[in-house]
Amino acid sequence: MRISQLFYQTMKEVPREAQVPSHQLMFRAGMIQQLASGIYNYTPLAKKSLSKIETIIREELEKKGCQEVLLPVVQPSELWEKSGRWGYYGPELLRLKDRKDNDFCLGPTHEEVITDMVSKVLKSYKQLPWNLFQIQTKFRDEVRPRFGLMRGREFTMKDGYSFDVDEEASKVMYWKMYDAYTAIFKRCGLSFRAVDAATGNIGGDMSHEFQVLAQSGEDLILSCDSCDYAANAEKAVTPRSAQELTEEGMEQTEDVHTPACRTIEEIADYLKRPASDFIKSIIYVVDEEPVLVLIRGDLDINESKLQTALSANGVFLADDALVQEVSGAGTGFAGPVGLKKQVKIVADYSVTEGKNMVSGANKDDYHKVNVNYGRDYKADVLGDLSFAQPGDKCPKCEGKLEDHRGIEVGQVFYLGTKYSEPMECNYLDRDGKSHPAVMGCYGIGVGRTMAAAIEQNHDEDGMIWPAAIAPYEAVILPLQMNKDEVVAAGEDLYTSLRDAGMDVALDDREERAGFKFKDADLLGYPLQIVIGARSLEAGEVELKIRKTGEKKNIPLAEVKSFVENFLKEEKSAD
Ligand code: ATP
Ligand code: MG
């Protein structure tokens, strides 16, 4: 590409909402333009990098026998009603109507459509396994679109779905995809970690996220300092367990007047006791039923673990009216003893760790002291509902958990029959008996992967692309455009590198050397090939490796093989 013809403009100022380096740099380099909140135009530089990531994905998936399909963005509500998700997916699902008043949505993910498609073809166990993927536009009406391509509303995702005869075969497929993802992110030149993950809106009971380690990452990851355990903080197991309390030292419960003390801070301050003496009691709506959830006052409820513990489709905080109906008091005074309406009680292990705790008294402006687990109340479900913390003991060994920030670029899920059963995606076994196919699903955010590569590889001058996904692998910078021999050497080199299959750019603009250097650093070409009049007289050019800043003079005749070797080495996944 001749830069004089490239459709792009560099920008000096970045908008205030661009808070992370990838957003700022992609904006400054003119790679993306915001069309609406979380919705972007991609200019040629961005599109080139996206296409390279897509090619790597395709190649690695095809190696594993996956087949590419293309499914619609607009999906009819009937399919979502069949899977049950139309009711509980929530406001992230952008719903719309056609002129005949039929309900549709813009696909945030494609389990429904693909399961429906496969159900129309699947008959016998002999046809399986199938693993189908697409690279396509998704829409999620995110509450807070931000960080540019990292959390958009419209974005490109590779999503894949596997269909197997049983759990065992499906889990073999799961690990095959895990390996494919490892190969993909390695080839993209990223430093990443696969971590245990929660399954959220997608469902299923086993999942890993592929997290690119970067300071600006939205996810908190905990990993062991001495074994290979690593998990998203939503999922990481805490060292707590259920404690058996003896009655010794338990005192009589008593209601105390605590006017207007609704939060743990207010009541702790008022009674002059630490937050860990309290039982935080929160009423949730879980699949339409009210549930009282308890945790020690100094801890927070991990809603992802709560959802998993109850095998629920969704968990939401109850409104004031429901709190009143269940507890008989206003928000802030609920507790496990003496509820007005008996509801399921779910408690974190932490409430069994202390005696004589304080909870709401289910009475306005009153709390109950000396509340003890076992003697005064019991939970229907007792489990690990809190967040693990850095410094906690590793659940697998004697090591300690350390924290890192990560950007989730991909996730794999073992789904079981969550979709195939309701959507009747069945096959007949050897004996003619019908079974639902066992599924897995596998996603990669293509734009987020590109953004994550920049988060991990940049400096104050600009981007530093991994060679495999750089928009251009190298740039040729003829410095004196008024000197024929410099221009001619640039042109010759450009042709020879392109003919050898390299993806190079030629900065043929009539601009000062300093201007060209600045742009080249900003755009982050892995290699800069500088043609200056003086070194050219000696038959040499100067090469600058963007990543290390290293510069070296090389005879013109050796440039091609140097660049070829450099790129080969940079792109090798090891
Ligand atoms: P997150 O937790 O970050 O919201 P998710 O877990 O909901 O993401 P998945 O359903 O696992 O996302 O989607 C697969 C992949 O799609 C993610 O790993 C991520 O790379 C990408 N992705 C998801 N949401 C967005 C988004 N809003 N913008 C860009 N990429 C996204
Ligand atoms: Mg995910």
XYZ file of C-alpha atoms and ligand atoms in Angstrom:
606
model
C 0.000 0.000 0.000
C 1.174 3.488 -0.871
C 0.562 5.634 2.159
C -0.159 8.581 -0.141
C -3.301 6.699 -1.163
C -4.253 5.097 2.144
C -7.680 6.081 3.484
C -6.761 7.335 6.943
C -6.051 10.410 8.946
C -4.076 10.749 12.132
C -5.542 12.794 14.964
C -3.720 14.865 17.554
C -6.492 15.096 20.125
C -8.298 12.113 21.570
C -11.897 12.305 22.809
C -12.359 12.327 26.578
C -14.203 8.999 26.615
C -11.141 7.244 25.177
C -9.696 6.128 28.510
C -7.541 3.162 27.596
C -4.474 3.055 25.330
C -6.026 0.846 22.628
C -8.976 3.208 22.217
C -6.772 6.299 22.243
C -4.238 4.881 19.807
C -6.758 3.387 17.385
C -8.488 6.750 17.362
C -5.230 8.701 16.900
C -4.202 6.397 14.057
C -7.592 6.830 12.401
C -8.382 3.123 12.579
C -11.864 3.517 14.025
C -14.596 6.150 14.003
C -17.482 6.142 16.441
C -20.852 6.165 14.697
C -22.942 5.881 17.873
C -22.172 4.770 21.415
C -20.430 1.373 21.154
C -20.852 1.273 17.357
C -17.850 1.889 15.112
C -16.733 2.299 11.527
C -13.539 0.381 10.818
C -11.171 2.034 8.353
C -8.803 -0.039 6.150
C -6.004 -0.257 8.743
C -8.368 -1.760 11.313
C -10.046 -4.030 8.803
C -6.696 -5.431 7.705
C -5.778 -6.433 11.232
C -9.252 -7.879 11.881
C -9.008 -9.951 8.702
C -5.647 -11.355 9.761
C -7.065 -12.386 13.126
C -10.010 -13.998 11.325
C -7.655 -15.899 9.032
C -5.700 -17.283 11.989
C -8.974 -18.328 13.627
C -10.212 -20.047 10.451
C -6.952 -21.879 9.897
C -6.710 -23.208 13.437
C -10.377 -24.233 13.585
C -10.270 -25.947 10.223
C -7.264 -27.936 11.472
C -9.581 -29.316 14.156
C -12.287 -30.240 11.654
C -14.604 -27.276 12.314
C -16.783 -26.057 9.426
C -17.732 -22.456 8.699
C -21.360 -21.332 8.359
C -23.081 -17.948 8.292
C -26.243 -17.313 10.284
C -28.582 -14.288 10.340
C -28.133 -11.329 12.667
C -31.913 -10.871 12.918
C -33.519 -13.749 14.803
C -37.223 -14.522 15.383
C -38.437 -14.527 18.988
C -40.008 -18.000 18.642
C -36.612 -19.659 18.828
C -35.746 -17.734 21.981
C -39.074 -18.650 23.481
C -38.356 -22.276 22.778
C -35.017 -22.152 24.597
C -36.597 -20.099 27.390
C -34.183 -17.180 27.011
C -36.684 -14.655 25.552
C -38.018 -14.180 29.094
C -34.803 -13.798 31.032
C -32.048 -12.525 28.722
C -32.662 -8.969 29.954
C -32.133 -5.575 28.339
C -28.847 -6.514 26.636
C -31.006 -8.238 24.032
C -32.086 -5.645 21.477
C -35.650 -6.553 20.547
C -37.488 -5.235 17.520
C -40.695 -5.738 15.562
C -41.254 -6.100 11.850
C -44.108 -4.401 9.951
C -46.432 -7.288 10.760
C -45.758 -6.849 14.467
C -43.671 -10.021 14.751
C -40.988 -9.998 17.456
C -37.325 -10.300 16.551
C -33.990 -9.647 18.205
C -30.496 -8.835 17.019
C -28.376 -11.882 17.848
C -26.087 -11.414 20.869
C -25.077 -15.089 20.448
C -26.430 -17.920 18.284
C -27.179 -21.024 20.371
C -30.860 -20.919 19.406
C -30.361 -20.457 15.668
C -27.662 -23.080 15.322
C -29.479 -25.657 17.453
C -32.576 -25.127 15.330
C -30.524 -25.463 12.144
C -28.834 -28.657 13.303
C -32.104 -30.170 14.539
C -33.402 -30.037 10.954
C -30.513 -32.164 9.673
C -29.593 -34.399 12.593
C -31.076 -37.895 12.539
C -28.513 -40.491 13.497
C -25.514 -40.864 15.791
C -23.568 -41.701 12.632
C -23.635 -38.045 11.566
C -21.938 -36.762 14.716
C -19.743 -35.054 15.775
C -20.297 -31.683 14.128
C -18.506 -28.498 15.024
C -19.811 -25.419 13.194
C -18.559 -21.861 13.482
C -19.149 -18.447 11.984
C -17.445 -15.053 12.073
C -20.221 -12.549 12.218
C -21.696 -9.371 13.687
C -23.220 -9.545 17.157
C -25.296 -6.940 18.941
C -25.464 -6.579 22.733
C -27.029 -3.487 24.211
C -24.344 -3.218 26.899
C -25.175 -0.986 29.892
C -21.816 0.722 29.656
C -20.233 0.486 26.211
C -16.680 1.694 26.705
C -13.004 1.309 25.973
C -13.587 1.462 22.214
C -13.654 -1.959 20.608
C -13.167 -3.665 23.943
C -16.800 -3.317 24.993
C -18.864 -2.259 22.030
C -22.534 -2.835 21.340
C -22.005 -4.040 17.781
C -18.932 -6.233 17.353
C -17.535 -9.135 15.378
C -17.446 -12.485 17.107
C -16.282 -15.894 16.080
C -18.838 -18.203 17.609
C -18.730 -21.968 17.304
C -20.985 -24.769 18.477
C -20.310 -28.480 18.781
C -22.723 -31.416 18.730
C -21.717 -34.805 20.106
C -23.388 -38.057 21.091
C -22.601 -37.955 24.802
C -20.891 -36.068 27.584
C -17.622 -37.902 27.187
C -17.333 -37.124 23.477
C -18.424 -33.535 24.076
C -15.744 -33.039 26.715
C -13.092 -34.380 24.336
C -14.345 -31.758 21.853
C -14.201 -29.090 24.567
C -10.508 -29.746 25.199
C -9.843 -29.819 21.468
C -11.313 -26.302 21.242
C -9.286 -25.283 24.294
C -6.174 -26.355 22.383
C -7.325 -24.525 19.233
C -7.840 -21.334 21.254
C -4.403 -21.692 22.777
C -2.931 -21.979 19.276
C -4.965 -19.006 17.986
C -3.942 -16.572 20.704
C -0.320 -17.731 20.530
C -0.268 -17.088 16.807
C -1.770 -13.649 17.394
C 1.357 -12.914 19.460
C -0.501 -12.410 22.738
C 0.508 -13.231 26.279
C -2.579 -14.810 27.845
C -3.894 -17.247 30.402
C -6.769 -19.708 30.301
C -8.740 -19.455 33.543
C -11.719 -21.232 35.137
C -14.816 -19.184 34.458
C -18.463 -18.770 35.336
C -21.035 -19.534 32.652
C -23.400 -16.520 33.034
C -26.155 -16.056 30.464
C -24.884 -18.873 28.255
C -25.272 -21.654 30.852
C -23.625 -25.055 31.181
C -21.321 -26.333 33.895
C -17.727 -26.048 32.699
C -16.039 -23.075 31.154
C -12.673 -21.409 30.575
C -11.930 -17.854 29.599
C -8.857 -16.853 27.657
C -7.574 -13.716 29.323
C -4.977 -11.389 27.844
C -2.999 -10.013 30.756
C -3.084 -6.198 30.702
C -3.385 -3.485 33.337
C -6.471 -1.980 31.750
C -8.324 -5.328 31.794
C -11.849 -5.224 33.210
C -11.583 -8.724 34.692
C -9.883 -9.686 37.903
C -8.040 -12.987 37.722
C -6.700 -14.923 40.658
C -3.923 -17.419 40.105
C -1.895 -19.591 42.433
C 1.716 -18.652 43.107
C 2.763 -22.299 43.185
C 0.446 -24.435 41.002
C -1.449 -23.967 37.713
C -4.776 -22.945 39.321
C -6.169 -19.755 37.771
C -9.743 -18.481 37.775
C -11.812 -15.421 37.120
C -12.496 -13.770 40.512
C -16.216 -14.425 39.866
C -15.446 -18.119 39.898
C -12.366 -18.538 42.127
C -13.078 -20.826 45.075
C -12.608 -19.313 48.549
C -10.979 -21.264 51.389
C -14.203 -21.151 53.469
C -16.314 -24.138 54.452
C -19.320 -24.837 56.699
C -18.411 -24.659 60.403
C -20.201 -26.669 63.105
C -21.062 -24.252 65.921
C -21.414 -25.510 69.503
C -24.029 -23.782 71.680
C -21.386 -22.809 74.203
C -21.191 -19.043 74.548
C -24.341 -18.414 72.511
C -26.421 -15.682 74.119
C -30.141 -14.924 74.012
C -31.397 -13.093 70.943
C -32.763 -9.648 71.547
C -34.227 -6.903 69.360
C -32.441 -3.572 69.664
C -33.628 -0.199 68.424
C -31.450 0.970 65.536
C -33.250 3.955 64.018
C -32.572 4.570 60.310
C -29.559 2.213 60.243
C -30.043 0.544 56.877
C -26.558 -0.222 55.644
C -23.877 -2.334 57.291
C -21.695 0.793 57.689
C -24.484 2.695 59.442
C -25.388 -0.097 61.830
C -21.751 -1.040 62.541
C -21.064 2.581 63.376
C -24.178 2.838 65.537
C -23.563 -0.351 67.545
C -19.770 0.175 67.504
C -19.066 -3.323 66.271
C -16.992 -4.465 63.284
C -18.778 -5.224 59.997
C -17.773 -8.883 60.372
C -20.188 -9.216 63.355
C -23.168 -8.649 61.070
C -25.197 -10.827 58.743
C -25.926 -9.003 55.506
C -29.419 -10.143 54.450
C -30.479 -9.369 50.912
C -33.661 -10.412 49.159
C -33.234 -11.465 45.549
C -35.627 -12.602 42.878
C -34.347 -15.868 41.479
C -36.285 -17.222 38.510
C -39.352 -15.341 39.728
C -39.148 -16.597 43.356
C -37.996 -14.396 46.262
C -34.935 -15.772 48.056
C -33.160 -14.439 51.156
C -29.387 -14.438 50.683
C -27.067 -14.136 53.709
C -23.385 -13.311 53.932
C -21.091 -11.866 56.589
C -21.247 -8.054 56.743
C -17.685 -7.418 55.578
C -18.114 -9.562 52.443
C -20.056 -9.108 49.203
C -22.430 -11.531 47.549
C -20.943 -13.012 44.395
C -24.031 -13.084 42.162
C -22.377 -15.352 39.658
C -21.796 -18.022 42.334
C -25.331 -17.437 43.634
C -26.766 -18.097 40.182
C -24.691 -21.271 39.851
C -25.535 -22.504 43.377
C -29.246 -22.245 42.565
C -28.927 -23.445 38.936
C -30.849 -20.266 38.134
C -31.367 -18.489 34.852
C -30.962 -15.093 36.486
C -30.705 -13.343 39.886
C -31.991 -9.815 40.468
C -32.313 -7.604 43.568
C -35.873 -7.420 44.904
C -37.631 -4.056 44.849
C -38.787 -2.287 48.031
C -42.327 -3.662 47.757
C -41.131 -7.257 47.651
C -38.711 -6.636 50.543
C -41.696 -5.346 52.561
C -43.808 -8.359 51.585
C -41.141 -10.907 52.544
C -39.611 -9.291 55.628
C -42.468 -7.147 56.860
C -40.079 -4.187 57.039
C -38.481 -1.585 54.818
C -35.228 -2.241 52.991
C -32.299 -2.596 55.403
C -34.054 -4.487 58.203
C -34.438 -8.007 56.803
C -32.896 -10.966 58.604
C -33.147 -14.764 58.735
C -35.132 -14.968 61.986
C -38.859 -14.153 61.940
C -39.468 -13.437 58.264
C -43.050 -12.454 57.503
C -43.171 -14.790 54.535
C -41.223 -18.054 54.495
C -38.856 -18.024 51.551
C -35.839 -20.079 50.585
C -32.725 -19.057 52.557
C -29.348 -19.269 50.885
C -26.249 -18.530 52.952
C -22.558 -18.123 52.428
C -20.283 -20.279 54.606
C -19.124 -17.098 56.362
C -22.309 -16.866 58.459
C -21.305 -20.130 60.162
C -17.929 -18.750 61.148
C -19.033 -16.550 64.045
C -21.346 -16.622 67.071
C -23.739 -13.962 68.387
C -24.020 -12.077 65.118
C -26.338 -9.165 64.338
C -28.977 -9.197 61.608
C -32.065 -7.208 60.669
C -35.075 -8.016 62.925
C -37.684 -7.925 60.126
C -39.122 -4.911 61.897
C -38.605 -1.275 60.905
C -35.751 0.364 62.816
C -34.794 -2.806 64.701
C -31.916 -5.263 64.524
C -31.597 -8.599 66.292
C -28.445 -9.365 68.280
C -26.988 -12.763 69.253
C -28.236 -14.525 66.132
C -26.589 -17.915 65.698
C -26.533 -20.254 62.729
C -27.995 -23.667 63.604
C -29.716 -22.554 66.797
C -31.842 -19.669 65.425
C -32.036 -20.371 61.700
C -30.757 -22.686 59.004
C -30.156 -22.137 55.348
C -31.792 -24.286 52.676
C -28.609 -23.930 50.670
C -25.236 -23.282 52.298
C -22.297 -22.673 50.010
C -19.428 -20.567 48.738
C -21.084 -17.285 47.700
C -18.316 -14.757 48.291
C -15.377 -13.511 46.223
C -11.951 -15.045 46.701
C -9.305 -12.474 47.586
C -5.640 -12.112 46.729
C -3.706 -13.786 49.538
C -6.355 -16.517 50.045
C -5.147 -20.106 50.144
C -5.236 -21.839 46.749
C -8.116 -24.360 46.511
C -5.788 -26.917 44.898
C -2.578 -26.682 46.913
C -0.931 -24.869 49.802
C 0.013 -21.868 47.623
C -1.494 -18.394 47.780
C -3.683 -16.577 45.235
C -2.274 -13.566 43.410
C -4.308 -11.046 41.439
C -3.897 -9.894 37.820
C -6.012 -7.838 35.459
C -7.174 -9.479 32.267
C -9.106 -8.841 29.070
C -11.392 -11.742 28.178
C -10.776 -12.377 24.489
C -12.394 -15.795 24.253
C -14.459 -18.267 26.218
C -15.314 -21.937 25.830
C -18.351 -23.582 27.455
C -19.473 -27.154 27.942
C -23.259 -26.822 27.564
C -24.601 -30.345 27.905
C -28.197 -30.482 26.674
C -29.292 -27.027 27.889
C -30.335 -26.025 24.349
C -30.663 -29.323 22.527
C -33.298 -30.630 24.931
C -35.833 -27.777 24.784
C -35.141 -27.252 21.093
C -35.492 -30.944 20.308
C -32.151 -31.367 18.619
C -32.166 -35.147 18.863
C -30.471 -38.123 17.250
C -31.214 -41.856 17.246
C -28.591 -44.146 18.768
C -27.572 -47.615 17.552
C -30.719 -49.109 19.113
C -33.048 -46.525 17.628
C -33.431 -44.658 20.923
C -33.682 -40.857 20.769
C -31.266 -38.555 22.690
C -30.595 -34.834 22.670
C -27.182 -33.957 21.198
C -24.594 -32.858 23.759
C -23.290 -29.388 22.997
C -20.409 -27.024 23.605
C -20.026 -23.407 22.505
C -16.951 -21.351 21.853
C -16.558 -17.587 21.319
C -13.791 -15.171 20.390
C -14.183 -11.399 20.219
C -12.306 -10.469 17.058
C -12.263 -6.691 17.667
C -11.547 -7.174 21.344
C -8.586 -9.386 20.455
C -7.216 -6.615 18.231
C -7.708 -4.040 21.010
C -6.131 -6.385 23.575
C -3.064 -6.762 21.354
C -2.619 -2.983 21.489
C -3.205 -2.857 25.252
C -0.413 -5.332 25.669
C 1.914 -3.836 23.061
C 2.319 -0.068 22.967
C 4.491 2.752 24.279
C 4.106 6.516 24.512
C 4.824 6.878 20.781
C 2.167 4.482 19.595
C 1.227 0.911 18.846
C 3.700 -1.972 18.552
C 1.913 -4.628 16.536
C 2.654 -8.325 16.839
C 3.748 -9.123 13.260
C 1.034 -11.746 12.677
C -1.838 -9.295 13.073
C -0.209 -5.985 12.134
C -2.140 -4.077 9.454
C 1.204 -3.889 7.577
C 4.247 -5.905 8.506
C 6.789 -3.261 7.539
C 6.974 0.280 6.209
C 9.509 1.679 3.785
C 10.409 5.277 4.560
C 12.220 7.102 1.753
C 13.402 10.252 3.530
C 14.286 12.665 0.713
C 11.454 12.557 -1.787
C 13.268 15.180 -3.918
C 16.145 12.780 -4.587
C 15.493 10.444 -7.487
C 17.816 7.687 -6.240
C 16.061 7.610 -2.839
C 12.623 7.467 -4.448
C 13.773 4.789 -6.893
C 15.350 2.651 -4.135
C 12.091 2.883 -2.151
C 10.025 1.838 -5.161
C 12.334 -1.088 -5.984
C 12.325 -2.379 -2.463
C 8.561 -1.987 -2.229
C 8.053 -4.069 -5.365
C 10.547 -6.708 -4.366
C 9.101 -7.208 -0.854
C 5.552 -7.262 -2.155
C 6.465 -9.758 -4.851
C 7.959 -11.949 -2.144
C 4.546 -12.013 -0.442
C 5.224 -9.509 2.345
C 2.566 -7.078 3.436
C 4.457 -3.770 3.231
C 3.581 -0.114 3.062
C 5.559 2.591 1.260
C 5.431 6.054 2.766
C 5.670 7.904 -0.538
C 4.299 11.195 0.787
C 6.197 14.440 0.226
C 6.669 14.927 3.955
C 9.569 15.656 6.306
C 11.493 12.736 7.758
C 10.387 13.570 11.327
C 6.736 13.495 10.281
C 7.111 10.090 8.642
C 8.946 8.639 11.662
C 6.236 9.850 14.014
C 3.478 8.309 11.922
C 5.403 5.051 11.584
C 5.839 4.822 15.350
C 2.175 5.651 15.947
C 0.945 3.054 13.448
C 3.288 0.521 14.998
C 4.653 -1.334 11.932
C 6.877 -4.059 13.407
C 9.705 -2.973 11.097
C 10.724 0.390 9.617
C 13.020 0.378 6.589
C 14.603 3.814 6.313
C 16.103 4.911 3.003
C 18.289 7.981 3.433
C 20.497 9.598 0.792
C 23.700 9.203 2.795
C 23.442 5.512 3.708
C 22.188 4.789 0.210
C 25.472 6.078 -1.172
C 27.128 3.301 0.859
C 24.566 0.864 -0.588
C 22.766 0.502 2.746
C 19.439 1.159 4.421
C 18.636 1.512 8.112
C 16.233 -0.952 9.755
C 14.442 -0.113 12.953
C 12.711 -2.814 14.983
C 9.741 -1.043 16.572
C 9.468 -3.407 19.531
C 13.013 -2.981 20.803
C 13.944 0.321 19.169
C 17.057 -1.460 17.848
C 18.519 0.038 14.659
C 20.949 -1.517 12.233
C 22.384 -0.747 8.812
C 22.015 -3.454 6.227
C 23.215 -3.669 2.618
C 20.308 -3.063 0.251
C 20.778 -6.492 -1.303
C 20.191 -8.222 2.054
C 17.058 -6.390 3.096
C 14.636 -8.883 1.602
C 16.083 -11.911 3.343
C 16.456 -9.991 6.622
C 12.812 -8.892 6.575
C 11.681 -12.361 5.582
C 13.552 -13.978 8.458
C 12.524 -11.335 10.948
C 8.828 -11.777 10.134
C 9.064 -15.538 10.142
C 10.601 -15.505 13.578
C 8.132 -12.939 14.916
C 5.172 -14.913 13.624
C 6.314 -18.279 14.873
C 4.022 -19.101 17.772
C 6.739 -20.358 20.146
P -18.012 -9.918 29.002
O -17.982 -10.735 30.270
O -16.740 -9.199 28.751
O -19.223 -9.060 28.885
P -19.104 -12.219 27.819
O -18.546 -13.250 28.718
O -20.494 -11.777 27.985
O -18.140 -10.943 27.807
P -19.181 -14.146 25.675
O -20.626 -14.380 25.628
O -18.299 -15.146 26.315
O -18.906 -12.689 26.301
O -18.709 -13.791 24.191
C -17.544 -14.334 23.556
C -16.497 -13.279 23.308
O -17.036 -12.131 22.633
C -15.902 -12.707 24.575
O -14.893 -13.548 25.072
C -15.360 -11.376 24.094
O -14.080 -11.530 23.512
C -16.333 -10.966 23.013
N -17.262 -9.940 23.507
C -18.302 -10.107 24.339
N -18.943 -8.957 24.564
C -18.290 -8.020 23.828
C -18.475 -6.632 23.621
N -19.460 -5.979 24.217
N -17.615 -5.980 22.788
C -16.619 -6.641 22.177
N -16.392 -7.957 22.333
C -17.210 -8.644 23.145
Mg -17.470 -14.650 28.199
